[in-house]
């Protein structure tokens, strides 16, 4: 396929046509389009890169003083640091005229793990808990959610392997599912599944371990075992069906074998993360409030949610708005085969315009509610300065290029996706009430940004924010109706909207 020589592109030729021909208009459009194209003959007829091409490029570049300066500077310096815009740094002040009326702490740190979605969720939820109990510092246990998520993702993967045991091992779906099969990442509906099933506990009840903060070694081991488990189940399925065993018996036998196999996963996880509190077992939590008074709470993880979390807005009563310009707005979307708890709440998104999402952020901050959002944090951002701004790096001027991809283009060509979840806690509005920049609470510790907080410009929001989570009580009625109707469009398993923050 790749060795066939390319043929020369023929020049457009004049062709006569009947004035009454019904296809006349389309012919004229095609002819005009071809005339507008700059059609040339390639220097390399077979598509290979030739030394003569390189020589011509070098001759042009060596005579360009801007290119010569760039070669002097950029070969010795990180291009991001040398091309950081001074104007952007000055403009992106950590000043906000609309912010939440209560400060939480401490700044959280997910360390060497991909648990940002769990940190963002617990950072949103702890706001109400701390305000209610008058706490100065408090964290919910991210590790508790992490444990149950990882165990359920293992089960979810093996269930999919049972469901699709008849597909070839190299089928695209099997290959995709067996890739990053138990990612640390997740989505809002996944964390709602966890909270509804297992509840929540303070971090002091189920604290961090080495492998919750450093997840790569644990993930590597679990992936190895789960892929082995998948092959065992596929082989067993083939054996049973070849023996003409009834299908219901096949499924029951495979699930029994899966339960035997997944016990190994449980043993690995409890050894590395610790045994979590059972969701219905009572525990005692002693705490000290902002007035240095000792408090006491007693109940189960599920009681904790019911008594301290579900008001004014329960996590289960919130849903995701997304901005995906590839797809139709005011429609409900899901991603095939995406989830963590088998049979649990599906991952659902209502697609809407970016200005609707911005308006929701402002409305929620005014209502005193922090905002969970998903974005592509690695684009045009400075971790140390805590700045996310499309004008931050002057690449176009330095290299004499234009970065012309639209938001839809980036999604289509795998240039961008939701890679990180954080929390918006403030907005700076201009004199017309429109957002200029946003205050972002991250989970990378106090040394990132300004004491753990970032500033995100409105232009960056346009290009790299994909999701905000909103309570139904505050969301536009028409979008709530789209969500509640449940008439969802299913995107393929490998769609970028299936990326896990």
C-alpha positions as a printed Julia matrix, in Angstrom:
501×3 Matrix{Float64}:
   0.0     0.0     0.0
   2.68    2.52    0.99
   5.08    1.49   -1.77
   2.91    2.45   -4.75
   4.37    5.49   -6.56
   2.14    8.57   -6.62
   0.87    9.68  -10.0
   1.06   13.32  -11.04
  -2.0    15.44  -10.31
  -3.62   16.33  -13.62
  -4.37   19.97  -14.38
  -8.06   20.86  -14.58
  -9.34   20.83  -18.14
 -12.11   22.81  -19.82
 -15.25   20.8   -20.4
 -18.34   22.0   -22.25
 -21.74   21.55  -20.66
 -25.36   22.12  -21.49
 -26.81   25.35  -20.06
 -29.98   23.4   -19.21
 -28.09   20.58  -17.47
 -29.56   20.16  -13.92
 -26.0    19.53  -12.64
 -24.69   22.8   -14.09
 -24.48   24.64  -10.73
 -22.54   21.86   -8.99
 -20.18   21.64  -11.97
 -19.46   25.38  -11.77
 -18.82   25.13   -8.0
 -16.32   22.28   -8.46
 -14.62   24.07  -11.35
 -14.29   27.28   -9.32
 -12.89   25.33   -6.35
 -10.25   23.69   -8.51
  -9.3    27.02  -10.04
  -8.75   28.44   -6.56
  -6.38   25.63   -5.61
  -2.65   26.09   -6.04
  -1.92   22.77   -7.75
   1.78   22.07   -8.22
   4.0    19.14   -9.1
   5.85   17.63   -6.09
   9.64   17.64   -6.08
   9.56   14.0    -4.94
   7.31   11.88   -7.12
   7.33    8.92   -4.69
   6.74   10.97   -1.52
  10.15   10.41    0.03
  12.12   13.18    1.69
  15.07   14.18   -0.51
  18.34   15.85    0.41
  17.76   18.45   -2.29
  14.58   19.52   -0.49
  16.45   19.87    2.8
  19.21   21.84    1.07
  16.71   24.3    -0.38
  15.04   24.79    3.01
  18.42   25.38    4.63
  19.45   27.89    2.01
  16.28   29.88    2.71
  16.57   29.59    6.5
  20.25   30.54    6.71
  19.51   33.83    4.96
  16.74   34.7     7.44
  18.01   36.7    10.43
  14.96   35.77   12.53
  15.63   32.07   12.01
  19.33   32.52   12.83
  18.43   34.26   16.11
  15.93   31.53   16.96
  18.59   28.86   16.42
  20.96   30.68   18.74
  18.43   31.03   21.53
  16.19   27.97   21.37
  18.92   25.36   21.13
  20.02   26.28   24.66
  16.76   27.17   26.42
  13.33   25.66   27.07
  11.16   27.33   24.43
   8.31   27.75   26.93
  10.38   29.83   29.33
  11.97   32.04   26.69
   8.7    32.58   24.8
   6.51   33.32   27.82
   4.63   36.54   27.15
   5.47   39.31   29.62
   2.18   41.0    28.75
   0.22   37.87   29.59
   1.97   37.45   32.94
   1.13   41.06   33.83
  -2.5    40.75   32.7
  -3.18   37.43   34.42
  -3.42   38.72   37.96
  -4.67   36.54   40.8
  -7.4    39.09   41.56
 -11.11   38.22   41.43
 -14.12   40.4    42.21
 -16.52   37.46   42.64
 -15.44   34.59   44.89
 -16.84   32.06   47.33
 -17.47   33.43   50.81
 -15.69   30.59   52.61
 -12.12   29.36   52.25
 -11.26   25.68   52.46
  -7.93   24.13   53.31
  -5.44   22.68   53.16
  -4.37   22.79   49.51
  -4.59   19.18   48.38
  -1.94   17.18   46.56
  -2.64   14.13   44.41
   1.13   13.58   44.15
   2.24   10.94   41.62
  -1.23    9.7    40.72
  -3.99   10.48   38.25
  -6.71   11.02   40.83
  -7.5    14.65   39.95
 -11.22   13.89   39.45
 -11.44   12.44   42.97
  -9.59   15.42   44.42
 -11.75   17.87   42.49
 -14.89   16.11   43.68
 -13.85   15.97   47.32
 -12.65   19.59   47.15
 -16.14   20.58   45.99
 -17.9    18.45   48.6
 -15.69   19.43   51.56
 -16.73   23.08   51.07
 -20.2    22.37   52.45
 -18.97   20.0    55.17
 -16.4    22.49   56.47
 -18.89   25.34   56.42
 -21.51   23.28   58.27
 -19.11   22.05   60.97
 -17.06   25.3    61.09
 -13.79   23.54   60.28
 -10.54   25.34   59.54
  -8.92   22.43   57.71
 -10.4    19.2    56.41
 -10.0    16.59   53.69
 -12.24   13.76   52.64
 -10.47   10.49   51.92
  -9.58   10.4    48.24
  -7.96    7.0    48.86
 -11.3     5.55   49.97
 -12.89    6.42   46.65
  -9.73    5.37   44.82
  -9.84    1.88   46.35
 -13.46    1.21   45.43
 -13.05    2.73   41.97
 -10.02    0.59   41.16
 -11.68   -2.62   42.37
 -14.83   -1.87   40.4
 -12.91   -0.96   37.24
 -11.24   -4.37   37.43
 -14.65   -6.0    37.62
 -16.0    -3.76   34.82
 -13.15   -4.74   32.5
 -13.57   -8.45   33.12
 -17.34   -8.21   32.6
 -16.68   -6.57   29.23
 -14.28   -9.38   28.4
 -17.01  -11.91   29.18
 -19.57   -9.94   27.15
 -17.3    -9.73   24.12
 -15.44  -13.04   24.39
 -16.63  -13.9    20.88
 -14.74  -10.99   19.29
 -11.24  -11.61   17.86
  -8.46  -10.75   20.29
  -7.2    -8.06   17.9
 -10.61   -6.47   17.39
 -10.41   -2.69   17.84
 -12.81   -2.73   20.8
 -10.87   -5.45   22.66
  -7.59   -3.65   21.97
  -9.02   -0.36   23.2
 -10.54   -1.84   26.36
  -7.32   -3.69   27.19
  -5.21   -0.55   26.87
  -5.44    1.68   29.93
  -8.0    -0.65   31.47
  -7.89    0.6    35.08
  -6.85    4.22   34.64
  -6.58    6.4    37.75
  -8.81    8.88   35.91
 -12.55    9.13   35.92
 -15.66   11.18   35.29
 -18.33   12.88   37.37
 -20.91   10.11   36.97
 -18.31    7.56   38.03
 -17.68    9.35   41.31
 -21.44    9.62   41.89
 -21.6     5.84   41.47
 -18.92    5.45   44.12
 -20.49    7.9    46.58
 -23.95    6.36   46.26
 -22.63    2.82   46.7
 -19.84    3.26   49.25
 -20.34    6.69   50.83
 -17.51    8.95   52.02
 -15.14    9.11   54.99
 -12.74   11.75   56.33
  -9.13   11.29   55.32
  -8.15   10.52   58.92
 -10.39    7.42   58.81
  -8.77    6.04   55.63
  -5.5     7.93   55.09
  -3.1     7.99   52.16
  -0.71    5.12   51.52
   2.45    4.94   49.45
   0.57    3.43   46.52
  -2.39    5.79   46.54
   0.08    8.66   46.14
   2.37    6.66   43.82
  -0.02    4.62   41.73
   2.12    3.51   38.77
   3.66    0.37   40.38
   0.25   -0.82   41.59
  -1.37   -0.11   38.22
   1.33   -1.99   36.33
   0.86   -5.1    38.45
  -2.94   -4.98   38.29
  -2.96   -4.51   34.51
  -0.7    -7.53   34.07
  -2.97   -9.7    36.19
  -6.21   -8.44   34.63
  -5.0    -9.03   31.08
  -4.05  -12.54   32.13
  -7.52  -12.92   33.68
  -9.1   -11.73   30.43
  -7.32  -14.44   28.43
  -8.33  -17.1    30.97
 -11.98  -16.06   30.64
 -11.81  -15.96   26.83
 -10.3   -19.46   26.72
 -12.93  -20.79   29.11
 -15.72  -19.17   27.08
 -14.44  -20.79   23.89
 -14.18  -24.2    25.58
 -17.71  -24.03   26.98
 -19.29  -22.88   23.74
 -17.39  -25.47   21.73
 -18.96  -28.08   24.02
 -22.4   -26.6    23.22
 -23.1   -25.65   26.83
 -26.27  -23.56   27.24
 -25.54  -19.82   27.04
 -26.94  -18.98   30.49
 -24.68  -21.67   31.96
 -21.71  -20.28   30.05
 -22.26  -16.8    31.5
 -22.79  -18.13   35.03
 -19.62  -20.23   34.81
 -17.57  -17.32   33.48
 -18.79  -15.02   36.25
 -17.97  -17.59   38.88
 -14.46  -17.87   37.44
 -14.2   -14.07   37.3
 -15.05  -13.84   41.01
 -12.3   -16.32   41.76
  -9.8   -14.34   39.7
 -10.73  -10.9    40.99
 -10.05  -12.04   44.54
  -6.37  -11.75   43.57
  -6.97   -8.09   42.68
  -8.62   -7.49   46.05
  -5.7    -9.07   47.9
  -3.18   -6.93   46.02
  -5.14   -3.77   46.67
  -5.73   -4.3    50.37
  -2.03   -5.09   50.83
  -0.96   -1.87   49.08
  -3.77    0.54   49.99
  -5.17   -0.89   53.22
  -8.57   -2.39   54.02
 -11.25    0.3    53.61
 -14.12    0.76   56.07
 -17.26   -1.11   54.94
 -19.85    1.37   53.6
 -22.51    0.38   56.14
 -20.27   -0.03   59.22
 -20.24    2.74   61.8
 -17.04    4.62   62.65
 -16.2     7.44   65.04
 -14.65   10.66   63.77
 -13.26   13.15   66.24
 -12.35   16.6    64.92
 -11.34   20.09   66.04
 -13.23   23.07   64.64
 -12.01   26.59   63.87
 -12.64   27.64   67.49
 -10.43   24.8    68.76
 -13.47   22.95   70.09
 -13.52   19.16   69.86
 -16.38   17.66   67.87
 -17.52   14.11   67.36
 -19.45   12.41   64.58
 -20.51    8.77   64.47
 -22.04    6.81   61.63
 -21.29    4.82   58.49
 -19.71    6.12   55.25
 -23.17    6.18   53.69
 -24.58    8.03   56.73
 -21.83   10.62   56.28
 -23.13   11.4    52.8
 -26.76   11.5    53.88
 -26.16   13.74   56.9
 -23.3    16.0    55.86
 -23.05   16.02   52.05
 -26.44   15.85   50.33
 -27.57   19.41   51.16
 -28.09   21.79   49.48
 -27.14   19.87   46.32
 -26.58   16.11   46.39
 -23.87   14.84   44.01
 -26.49   12.58   42.43
 -28.56   15.66   41.54
 -25.74   17.2    39.51
 -24.88   16.5    35.86
 -22.28   17.37   33.24
 -22.54   20.09   30.64
 -19.94   19.77   27.9
 -18.8    21.92   25.01
 -18.03   19.63   22.05
 -18.25   21.64   18.81
 -18.05   18.44   16.73
 -21.52   17.42   17.8
 -25.0    18.96   17.91
 -25.86   21.13   20.89
 -28.8    20.54   23.25
 -28.37   16.79   22.86
 -27.47   14.08   25.4
 -24.34   12.0    24.78
 -22.66    8.99   26.32
 -19.57    6.96   25.45
 -19.85    3.25   24.75
 -18.34    0.84   27.3
 -17.32    3.65   29.67
 -17.91    3.2    33.38
 -16.64    1.88   36.67
 -19.48    0.18   38.56
 -21.09   -2.53   36.45
 -24.79   -1.73   36.08
 -24.28    1.71   37.64
 -25.16    5.22   36.55
 -24.05    5.81   32.93
 -21.65    8.61   31.97
 -23.9    11.3    30.47
 -23.13   14.7    28.96
 -25.46   17.45   27.76
 -23.69   19.3    24.94
 -24.12   23.07   24.96
 -22.57   26.36   23.85
 -19.5    27.63   25.7
 -21.28   30.82   26.79
 -23.94   28.74   28.54
 -21.2    26.98   30.52
 -19.62   30.31   31.48
 -22.98   31.66   32.64
 -23.43   28.58   34.8
 -20.03   29.09   36.42
 -20.92   32.68   37.34
 -24.36   31.63   38.6
 -22.9    28.88   40.79
 -20.23   31.12   42.3
 -22.91   33.72   43.1
 -24.92   30.91   44.72
 -21.92   30.0    46.86
 -21.12   26.74   45.06
 -17.65   25.67   43.86
 -17.58   24.3    40.31
 -16.09   20.97   39.18
 -14.75   21.31   35.63
 -12.78   19.22   33.12
 -10.15   20.65   30.79
  -6.92   20.05   28.88
  -4.54   21.45   31.48
  -1.33   20.89   29.52
  -2.12   23.39   26.78
  -0.71   26.94   27.1
  -0.25   26.68   30.85
   2.55   27.39   33.31
   2.55   25.14   36.36
   4.92   27.29   38.42
   3.19   30.61   37.74
  -0.25   29.06   37.85
  -1.39   30.59   34.56
  -3.62   29.13   31.82
  -3.76   31.58   28.93
  -3.87   31.06   25.14
  -1.59   34.11   24.79
   0.99   32.78   27.27
   3.57   31.54   24.73
   4.54   33.5    21.62
   5.12   30.48   19.38
   3.61   32.02   16.25
   5.84   35.09   16.32
   9.01   33.17   17.18
   8.67   30.47   14.53
   6.73   32.47   11.93
   3.86   29.95   12.01
   0.15   29.99   12.62
  -1.52   27.56   15.01
  -4.81   27.22   13.2
  -6.66   24.31   14.81
 -10.15   25.0    16.11
 -11.52   23.31   19.24
 -13.4    20.82   17.05
 -10.24   20.19   15.0
  -8.25   19.38   18.13
 -10.79   16.82   19.26
 -11.01   15.21   15.82
  -7.26   14.87   15.31
  -6.42   13.77   18.91
  -4.67   17.04   19.72
  -6.77   17.7    22.81
  -9.12   16.03   25.29
 -10.2    16.27   28.92
  -7.01   15.46   30.81
  -7.56   17.1    34.19
 -10.31   18.06   36.63
 -10.12   21.05   38.97
 -12.43   23.43   40.84
 -13.43   27.02   40.03
 -13.8    29.1    43.2
 -13.9    32.64   41.83
 -14.41   34.79   38.74
 -13.31   38.28   37.74
 -16.05   40.12   35.84
 -15.73   43.21   33.66
 -18.08   46.2    34.0
 -20.65   44.49   31.76
 -20.7    41.35   33.92
 -18.75   39.14   31.51
 -15.96   36.85   32.81
 -12.37   37.96   32.28
 -10.58   35.26   34.27
 -11.31   32.46   36.74
  -9.78   31.39   40.05
  -8.91   27.69   39.94
  -8.22   25.4    42.88
  -5.84   22.67   41.77
  -4.65   19.48   43.52
  -0.91   19.73   42.88
   0.11   21.01   46.3
   1.06   24.47   47.54
   4.16   24.83   45.35
   2.18   24.85   42.09
   0.73   28.19   41.02
   0.05   30.81   43.66
  -0.1    28.71   46.83
  -1.91   25.98   44.91
  -4.27   28.23   42.93
  -4.25   29.02   39.2
  -5.68   31.82   37.08
  -7.5    30.8    33.89
  -8.34   33.38   31.22
 -11.69   33.55   29.49
 -10.01   32.86   26.13
  -8.42   29.69   27.57
 -11.85   28.63   28.84
 -13.17   28.93   25.27
 -10.53   26.64   23.82
  -9.64   24.08   26.49
 -12.53   23.74   28.95
 -14.8    20.87   28.0
 -17.01   20.24   31.02
 -18.67   21.86   34.02
 -20.82   19.99   36.54
 -24.01   21.74   37.61
 -26.84   21.03   40.07
 -30.13   20.49   38.28
 -31.71   23.12   40.53
 -29.42   25.81   39.07
 -29.16   24.59   35.47
 -31.21   25.93   32.52
 -34.58   24.15   32.41
 -34.23   23.18   28.75
 -30.91   21.43   29.39
 -32.28   19.67   32.47
 -35.11   18.41   30.27
 -32.57   17.06   27.73
 -30.72   15.29   30.55
 -33.82   13.82   32.19
 -35.32   12.62   28.9
 -32.45   10.16   28.64
 -32.51   10.04   24.83
 -28.77    9.63   24.47
 -26.5     9.47   21.45
 -23.79    6.83   21.92
 -20.27    7.84   20.91
 -17.75    5.05   20.18
 -15.59    3.73   23.02
 -12.49    5.49   21.66
 -14.13    8.91   21.26
 -12.16   11.75   22.95
 -15.17   12.46   25.17
 -14.31    9.16   26.79
 -11.02   10.58   28.06
 -10.78   10.28   31.83
  -9.68   13.33   33.81
